[in-house]
PDB file of C-alpha atoms in Angstrom:
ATOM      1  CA  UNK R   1      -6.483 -16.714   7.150  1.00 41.00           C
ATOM      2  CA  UNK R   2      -9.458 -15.186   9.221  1.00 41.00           C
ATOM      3  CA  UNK R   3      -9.393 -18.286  12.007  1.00 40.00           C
ATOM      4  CA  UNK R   4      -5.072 -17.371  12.441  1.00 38.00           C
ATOM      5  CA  UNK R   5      -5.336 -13.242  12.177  1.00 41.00           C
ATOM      6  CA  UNK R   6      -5.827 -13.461  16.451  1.00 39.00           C
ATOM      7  CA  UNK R   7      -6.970  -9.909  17.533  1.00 34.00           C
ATOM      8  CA  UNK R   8      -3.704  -8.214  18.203  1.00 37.00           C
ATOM      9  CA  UNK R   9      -2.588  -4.268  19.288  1.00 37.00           C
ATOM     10  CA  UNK R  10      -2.865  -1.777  16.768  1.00 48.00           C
ATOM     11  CA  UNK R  11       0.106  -0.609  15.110  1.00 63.00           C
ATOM     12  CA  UNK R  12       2.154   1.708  16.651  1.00 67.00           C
ATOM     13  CA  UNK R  13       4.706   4.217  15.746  1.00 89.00           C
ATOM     14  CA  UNK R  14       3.246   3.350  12.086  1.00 94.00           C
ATOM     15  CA  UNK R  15       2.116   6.102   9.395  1.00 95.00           C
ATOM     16  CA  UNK R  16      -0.004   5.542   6.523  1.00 95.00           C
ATOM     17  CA  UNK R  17      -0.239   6.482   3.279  1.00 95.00           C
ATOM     18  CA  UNK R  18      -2.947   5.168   0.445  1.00 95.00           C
ATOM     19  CA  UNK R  19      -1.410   5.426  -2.855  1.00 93.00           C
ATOM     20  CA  UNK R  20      -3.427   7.350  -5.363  1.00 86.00           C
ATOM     21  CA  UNK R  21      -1.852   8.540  -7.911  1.00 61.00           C
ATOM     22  CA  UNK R  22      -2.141   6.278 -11.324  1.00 57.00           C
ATOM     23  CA  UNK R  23      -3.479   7.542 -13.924  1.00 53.00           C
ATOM     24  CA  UNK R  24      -5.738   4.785 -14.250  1.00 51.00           C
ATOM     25  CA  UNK R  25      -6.187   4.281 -18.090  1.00 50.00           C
ATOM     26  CA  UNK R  26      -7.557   0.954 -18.079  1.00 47.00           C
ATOM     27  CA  UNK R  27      -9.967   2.211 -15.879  1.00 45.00           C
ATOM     28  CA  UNK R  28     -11.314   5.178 -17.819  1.00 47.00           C
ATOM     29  CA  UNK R  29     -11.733   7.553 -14.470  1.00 54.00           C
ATOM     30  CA  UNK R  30      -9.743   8.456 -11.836  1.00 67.00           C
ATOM     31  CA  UNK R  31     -10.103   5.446  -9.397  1.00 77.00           C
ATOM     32  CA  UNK R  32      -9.864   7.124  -6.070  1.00 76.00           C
ATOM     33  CA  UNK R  33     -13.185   8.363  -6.971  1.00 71.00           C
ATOM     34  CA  UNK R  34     -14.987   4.884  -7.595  1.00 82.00           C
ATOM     35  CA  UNK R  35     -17.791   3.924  -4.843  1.00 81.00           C
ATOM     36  CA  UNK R  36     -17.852   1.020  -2.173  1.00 80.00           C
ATOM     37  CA  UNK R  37     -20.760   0.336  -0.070  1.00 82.00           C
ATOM     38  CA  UNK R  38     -21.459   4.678  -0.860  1.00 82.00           C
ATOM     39  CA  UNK R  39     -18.058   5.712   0.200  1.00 86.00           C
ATOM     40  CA  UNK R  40     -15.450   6.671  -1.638  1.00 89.00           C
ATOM     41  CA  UNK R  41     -12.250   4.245  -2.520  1.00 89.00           C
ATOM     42  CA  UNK R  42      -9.404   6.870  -1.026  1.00 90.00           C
ATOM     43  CA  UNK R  43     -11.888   7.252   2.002  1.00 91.00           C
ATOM     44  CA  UNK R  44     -12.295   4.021   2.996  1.00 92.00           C
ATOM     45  CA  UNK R  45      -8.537   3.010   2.366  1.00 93.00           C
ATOM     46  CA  UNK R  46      -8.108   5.752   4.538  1.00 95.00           C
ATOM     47  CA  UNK R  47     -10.139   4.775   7.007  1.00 94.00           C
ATOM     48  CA  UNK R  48      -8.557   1.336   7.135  1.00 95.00           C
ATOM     49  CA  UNK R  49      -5.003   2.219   7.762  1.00 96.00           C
ATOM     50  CA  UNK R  50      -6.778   4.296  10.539  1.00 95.00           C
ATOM     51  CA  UNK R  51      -8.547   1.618  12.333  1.00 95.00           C
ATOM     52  CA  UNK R  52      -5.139  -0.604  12.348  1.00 95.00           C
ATOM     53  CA  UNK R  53      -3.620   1.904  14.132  1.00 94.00           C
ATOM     54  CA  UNK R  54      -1.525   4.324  11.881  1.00 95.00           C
ATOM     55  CA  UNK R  55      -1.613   7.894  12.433  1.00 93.00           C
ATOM     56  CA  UNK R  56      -0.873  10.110  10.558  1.00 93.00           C
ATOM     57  CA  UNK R  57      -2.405   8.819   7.105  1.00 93.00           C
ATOM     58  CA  UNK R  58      -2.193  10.592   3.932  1.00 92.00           C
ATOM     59  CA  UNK R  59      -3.235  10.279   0.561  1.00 92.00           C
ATOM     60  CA  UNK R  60      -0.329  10.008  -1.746  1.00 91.00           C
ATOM     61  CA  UNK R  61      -0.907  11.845  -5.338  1.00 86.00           C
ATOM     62  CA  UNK R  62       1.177  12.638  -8.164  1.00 77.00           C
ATOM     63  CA  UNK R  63       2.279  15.974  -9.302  1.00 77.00           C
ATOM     64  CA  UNK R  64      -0.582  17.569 -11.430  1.00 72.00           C
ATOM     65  CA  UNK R  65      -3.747  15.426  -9.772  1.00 68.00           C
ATOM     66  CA  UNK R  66      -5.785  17.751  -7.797  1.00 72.00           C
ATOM     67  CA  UNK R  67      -6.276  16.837  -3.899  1.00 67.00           C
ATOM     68  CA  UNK R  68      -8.755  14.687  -2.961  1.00 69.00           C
ATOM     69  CA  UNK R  69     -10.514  16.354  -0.095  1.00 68.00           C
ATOM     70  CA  UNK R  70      -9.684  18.955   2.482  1.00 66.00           C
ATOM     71  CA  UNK R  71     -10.315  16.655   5.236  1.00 73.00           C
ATOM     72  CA  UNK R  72      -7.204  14.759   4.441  1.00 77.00           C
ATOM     73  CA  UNK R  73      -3.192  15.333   4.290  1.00 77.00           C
ATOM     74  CA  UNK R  74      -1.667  14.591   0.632  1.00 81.00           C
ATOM     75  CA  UNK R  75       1.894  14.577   0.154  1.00 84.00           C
ATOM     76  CA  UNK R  76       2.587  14.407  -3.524  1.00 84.00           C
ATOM     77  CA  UNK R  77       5.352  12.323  -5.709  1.00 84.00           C
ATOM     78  CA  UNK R  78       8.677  14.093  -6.651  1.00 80.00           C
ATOM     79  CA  UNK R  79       9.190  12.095  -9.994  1.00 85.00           C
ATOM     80  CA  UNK R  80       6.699  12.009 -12.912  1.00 81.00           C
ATOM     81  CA  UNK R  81       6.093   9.175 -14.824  1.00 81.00           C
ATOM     82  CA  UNK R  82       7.582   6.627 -12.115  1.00 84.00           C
ATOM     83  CA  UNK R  83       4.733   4.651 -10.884  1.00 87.00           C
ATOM     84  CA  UNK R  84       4.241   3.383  -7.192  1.00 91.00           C
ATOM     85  CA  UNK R  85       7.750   3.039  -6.512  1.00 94.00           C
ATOM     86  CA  UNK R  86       7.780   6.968  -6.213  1.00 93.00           C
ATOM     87  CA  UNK R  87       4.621   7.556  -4.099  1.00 93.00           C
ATOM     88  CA  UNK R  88       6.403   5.127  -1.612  1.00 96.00           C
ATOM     89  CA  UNK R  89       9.261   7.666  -1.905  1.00 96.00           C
ATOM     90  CA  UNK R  90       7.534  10.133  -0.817  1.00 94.00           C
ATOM     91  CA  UNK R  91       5.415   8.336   1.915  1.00 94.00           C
ATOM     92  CA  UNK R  92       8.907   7.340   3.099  1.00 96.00           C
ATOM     93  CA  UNK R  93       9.916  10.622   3.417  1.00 95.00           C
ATOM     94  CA  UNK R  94       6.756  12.093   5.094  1.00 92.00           C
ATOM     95  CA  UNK R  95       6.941   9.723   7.822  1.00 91.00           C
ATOM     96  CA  UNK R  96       6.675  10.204  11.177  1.00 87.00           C
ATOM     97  CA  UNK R  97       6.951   6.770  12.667  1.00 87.00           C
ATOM     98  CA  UNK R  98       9.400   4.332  12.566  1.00 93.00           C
ATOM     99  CA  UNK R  99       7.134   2.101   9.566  1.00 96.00           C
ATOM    100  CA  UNK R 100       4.546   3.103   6.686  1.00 96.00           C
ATOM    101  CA  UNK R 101       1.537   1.120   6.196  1.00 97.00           C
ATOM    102  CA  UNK R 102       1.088   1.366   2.231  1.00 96.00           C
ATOM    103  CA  UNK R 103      -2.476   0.410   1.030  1.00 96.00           C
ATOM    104  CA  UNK R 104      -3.220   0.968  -2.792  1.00 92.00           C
ATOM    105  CA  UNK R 105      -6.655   2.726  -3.401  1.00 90.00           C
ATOM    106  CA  UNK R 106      -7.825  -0.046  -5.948  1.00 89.00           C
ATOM    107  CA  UNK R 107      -7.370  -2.925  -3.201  1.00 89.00           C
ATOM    108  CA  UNK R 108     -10.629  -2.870  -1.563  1.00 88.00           C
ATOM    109  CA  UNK R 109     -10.276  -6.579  -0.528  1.00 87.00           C
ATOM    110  CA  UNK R 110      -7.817  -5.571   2.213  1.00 90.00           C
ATOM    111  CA  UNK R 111      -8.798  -4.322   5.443  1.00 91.00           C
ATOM    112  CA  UNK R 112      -7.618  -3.495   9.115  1.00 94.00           C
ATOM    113  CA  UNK R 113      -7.465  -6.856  10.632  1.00 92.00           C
ATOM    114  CA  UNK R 114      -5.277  -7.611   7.894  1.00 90.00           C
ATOM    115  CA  UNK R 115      -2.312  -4.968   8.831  1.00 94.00           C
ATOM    116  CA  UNK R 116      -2.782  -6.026  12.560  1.00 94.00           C
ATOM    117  CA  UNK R 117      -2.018  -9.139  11.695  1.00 93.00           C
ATOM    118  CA  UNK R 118       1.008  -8.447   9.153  1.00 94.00           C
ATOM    119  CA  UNK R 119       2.397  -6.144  11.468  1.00 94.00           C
ATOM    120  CA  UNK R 120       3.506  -9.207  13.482  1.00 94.00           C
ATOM    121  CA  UNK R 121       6.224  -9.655  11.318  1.00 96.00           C
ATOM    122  CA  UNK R 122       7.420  -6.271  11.723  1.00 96.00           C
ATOM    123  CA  UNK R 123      10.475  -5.384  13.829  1.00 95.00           C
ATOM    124  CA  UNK R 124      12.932  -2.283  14.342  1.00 94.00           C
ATOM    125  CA  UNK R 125      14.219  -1.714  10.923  1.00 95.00           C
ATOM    126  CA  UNK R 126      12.314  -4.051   9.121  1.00 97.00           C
ATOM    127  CA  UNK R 127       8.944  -4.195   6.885  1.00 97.00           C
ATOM    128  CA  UNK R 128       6.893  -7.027   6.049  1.00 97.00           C
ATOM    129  CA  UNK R 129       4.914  -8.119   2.838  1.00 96.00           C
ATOM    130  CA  UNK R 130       2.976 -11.301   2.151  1.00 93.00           C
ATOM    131  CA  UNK R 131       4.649 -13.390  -0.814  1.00 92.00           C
ATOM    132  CA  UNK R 132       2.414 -16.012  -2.316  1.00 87.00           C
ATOM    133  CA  UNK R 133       2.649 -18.396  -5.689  1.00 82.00           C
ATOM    134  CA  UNK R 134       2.111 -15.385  -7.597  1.00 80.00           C
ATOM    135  CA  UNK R 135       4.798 -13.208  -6.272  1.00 86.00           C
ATOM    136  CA  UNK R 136       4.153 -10.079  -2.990  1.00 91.00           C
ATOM    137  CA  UNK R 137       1.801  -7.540  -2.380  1.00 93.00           C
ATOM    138  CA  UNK R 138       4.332  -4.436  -2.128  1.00 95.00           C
ATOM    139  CA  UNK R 139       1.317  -2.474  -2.473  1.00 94.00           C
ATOM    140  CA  UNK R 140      -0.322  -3.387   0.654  1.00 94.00           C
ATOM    141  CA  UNK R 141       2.854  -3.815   2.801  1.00 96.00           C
ATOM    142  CA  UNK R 142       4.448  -2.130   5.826  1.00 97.00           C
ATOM    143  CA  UNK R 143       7.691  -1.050   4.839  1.00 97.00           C
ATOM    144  CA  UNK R 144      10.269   0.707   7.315  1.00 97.00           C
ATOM    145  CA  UNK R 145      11.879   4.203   7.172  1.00 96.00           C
ATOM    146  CA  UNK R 146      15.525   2.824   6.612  1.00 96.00           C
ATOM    147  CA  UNK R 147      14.138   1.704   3.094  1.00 97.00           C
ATOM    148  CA  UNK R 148      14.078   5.451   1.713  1.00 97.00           C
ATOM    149  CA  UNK R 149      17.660   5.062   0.777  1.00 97.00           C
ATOM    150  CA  UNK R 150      17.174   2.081  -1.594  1.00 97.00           C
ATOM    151  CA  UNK R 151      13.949   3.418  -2.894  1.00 97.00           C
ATOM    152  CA  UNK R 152      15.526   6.880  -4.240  1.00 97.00           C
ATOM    153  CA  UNK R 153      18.521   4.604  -5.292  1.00 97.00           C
ATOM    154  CA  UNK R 154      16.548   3.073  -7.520  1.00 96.00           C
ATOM    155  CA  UNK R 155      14.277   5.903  -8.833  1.00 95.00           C
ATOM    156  CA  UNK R 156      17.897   7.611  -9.914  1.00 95.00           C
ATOM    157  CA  UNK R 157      18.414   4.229 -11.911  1.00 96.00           C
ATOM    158  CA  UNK R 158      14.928   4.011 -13.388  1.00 94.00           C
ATOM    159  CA  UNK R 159      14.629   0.460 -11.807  1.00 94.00           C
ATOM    160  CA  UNK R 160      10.498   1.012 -10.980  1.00 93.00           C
ATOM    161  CA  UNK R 161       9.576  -2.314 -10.321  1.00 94.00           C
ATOM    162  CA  UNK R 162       8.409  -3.154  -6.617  1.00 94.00           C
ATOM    163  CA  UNK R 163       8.541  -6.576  -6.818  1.00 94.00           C
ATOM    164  CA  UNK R 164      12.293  -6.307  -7.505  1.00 96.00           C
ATOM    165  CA  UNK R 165      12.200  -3.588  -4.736  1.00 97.00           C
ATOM    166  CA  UNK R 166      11.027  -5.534  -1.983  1.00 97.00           C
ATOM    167  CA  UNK R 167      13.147  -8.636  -2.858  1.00 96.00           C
ATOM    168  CA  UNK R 168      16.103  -6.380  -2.827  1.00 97.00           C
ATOM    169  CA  UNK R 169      14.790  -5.425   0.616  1.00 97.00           C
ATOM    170  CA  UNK R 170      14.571  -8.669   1.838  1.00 97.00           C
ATOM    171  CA  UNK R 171      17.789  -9.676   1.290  1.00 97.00           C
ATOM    172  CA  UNK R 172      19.365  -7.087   2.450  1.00 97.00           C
ATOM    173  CA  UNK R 173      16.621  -7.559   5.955  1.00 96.00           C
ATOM    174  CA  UNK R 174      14.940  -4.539   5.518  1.00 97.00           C
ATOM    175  CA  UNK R 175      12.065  -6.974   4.730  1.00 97.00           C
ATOM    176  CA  UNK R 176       9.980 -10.185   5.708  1.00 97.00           C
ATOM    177  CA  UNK R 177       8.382 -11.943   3.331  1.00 96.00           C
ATOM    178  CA  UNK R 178       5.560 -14.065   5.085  1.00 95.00           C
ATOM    179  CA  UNK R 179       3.903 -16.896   3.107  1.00 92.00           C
ATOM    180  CA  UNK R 180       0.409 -17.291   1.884  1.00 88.00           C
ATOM    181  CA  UNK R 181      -1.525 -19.425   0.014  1.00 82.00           C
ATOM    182  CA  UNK R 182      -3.041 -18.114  -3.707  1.00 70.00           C
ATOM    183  CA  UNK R 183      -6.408 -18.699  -2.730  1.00 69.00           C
ATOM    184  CA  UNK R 184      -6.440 -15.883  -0.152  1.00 71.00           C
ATOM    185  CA  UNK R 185      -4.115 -14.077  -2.252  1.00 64.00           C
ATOM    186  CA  UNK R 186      -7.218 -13.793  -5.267  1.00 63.00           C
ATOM    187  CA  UNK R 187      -9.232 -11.815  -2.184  1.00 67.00           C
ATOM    188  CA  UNK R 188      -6.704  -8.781  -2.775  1.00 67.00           C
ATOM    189  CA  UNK R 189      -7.077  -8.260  -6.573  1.00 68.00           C
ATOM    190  CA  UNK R 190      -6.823  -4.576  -7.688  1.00 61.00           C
ATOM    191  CA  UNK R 191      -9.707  -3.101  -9.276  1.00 51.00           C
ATOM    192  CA  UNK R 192      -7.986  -2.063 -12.828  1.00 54.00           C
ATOM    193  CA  UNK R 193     -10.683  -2.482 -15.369  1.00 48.00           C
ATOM    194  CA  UNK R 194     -14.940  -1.531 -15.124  1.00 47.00           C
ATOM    195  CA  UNK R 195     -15.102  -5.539 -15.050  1.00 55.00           C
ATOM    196  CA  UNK R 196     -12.265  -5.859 -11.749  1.00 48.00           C
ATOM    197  CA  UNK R 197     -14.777  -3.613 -10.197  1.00 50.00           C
ATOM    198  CA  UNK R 198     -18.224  -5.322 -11.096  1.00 49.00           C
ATOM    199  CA  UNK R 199     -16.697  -8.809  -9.624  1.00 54.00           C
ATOM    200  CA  UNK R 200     -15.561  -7.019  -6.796  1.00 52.00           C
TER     201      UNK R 200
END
């Protein structure tokens, strides 16, 4: 993938929003928190949605976490007990531009290159998300403003599951799924356990 993601414009009219809110059990402390070359996770998720070119970025938390940092914007979840699919709610609803870059905090593997590249695929109205053998990333995705509708749809019918989400999205072309292989798929694991973080 690094010899065909060409240098390309940063995003534009793109917010961002790192998603920060689990409670991270497995985990045993609050994974925003954990350390990458000295820097925070939430920091340097931050700054990658920065360097690809979204502004503003926030940190996404749910309701009862304390904030992160002053230095930051949060915007906070409006459901409890709803997972991902409702900090993407209320990223969608913060937004600014016409498309939010979503990174998950424990997806270090991912970096600014990367959303240059996927935001390609983008176009008015439309998100993309990589799909490999395994299923998508929804949690390192672009996704556009006219998904809010669907999203809070399916928060009202407890239906949490992004995977669904962003298939339902893509056939109804609020989404492109773009194809690639598992191998570079295993460089975006999430860092869930102690042991997710000590193979990095």
């Amino acid at each position: 993938m690094r010899k065909r993601r060409r240098a390309v414009a940063k995003l534009r009219e793109v917010s961002g929003a790192v998603l920060a809110g689990g409670e991270s059990r497995r985990m045993g402390r609050d994974k925003a928190w954990l350390r990458i070359a000295g820097e925070p996770l939430w920091r340097r998720q931050v700054n990658v949605l920065r360097a690809a070119g979204a502004e503003p970025v926030w940190v996404v938390r749910r309701r009862g976490q304390r904030g992160l940092s002053g230095e930051i914007s949060h915007v906070w979840d409006a459901w409890e007990n709803a997972g991902p699919l409702a900090g993407l709610e209320a990223a969608l609803t913060a937004a600014t531009g016409r498309w939010v870059a979503v990174l998950a905090v424990d997806m270090p593997g991912i970096d600014a290159e990367w959303f240059r590249w996927l935001g390609r695929f983008c176009a008015p109205g439309c998100g993309a998300v990589v799909r490999h053998a395994r299923g998508t990333e929804p949690l390192a995705a672009i996704y556009p403003r006219e998904a809010l509708p669907v999203v809070s749809r399916r928060l009202k019918e407890g239906r949490r599951s992004m995977q669904e989400l962003v298939t339902a999205l893509a056939r109804g072309r609020r989404m492109r799924m773009v194809r690639v292989d598992a191998a570079e798929a295993a460089n975006w694991r999430n860092w869930n356990t102690p042991e997710d973080r000590r193979r990095g």
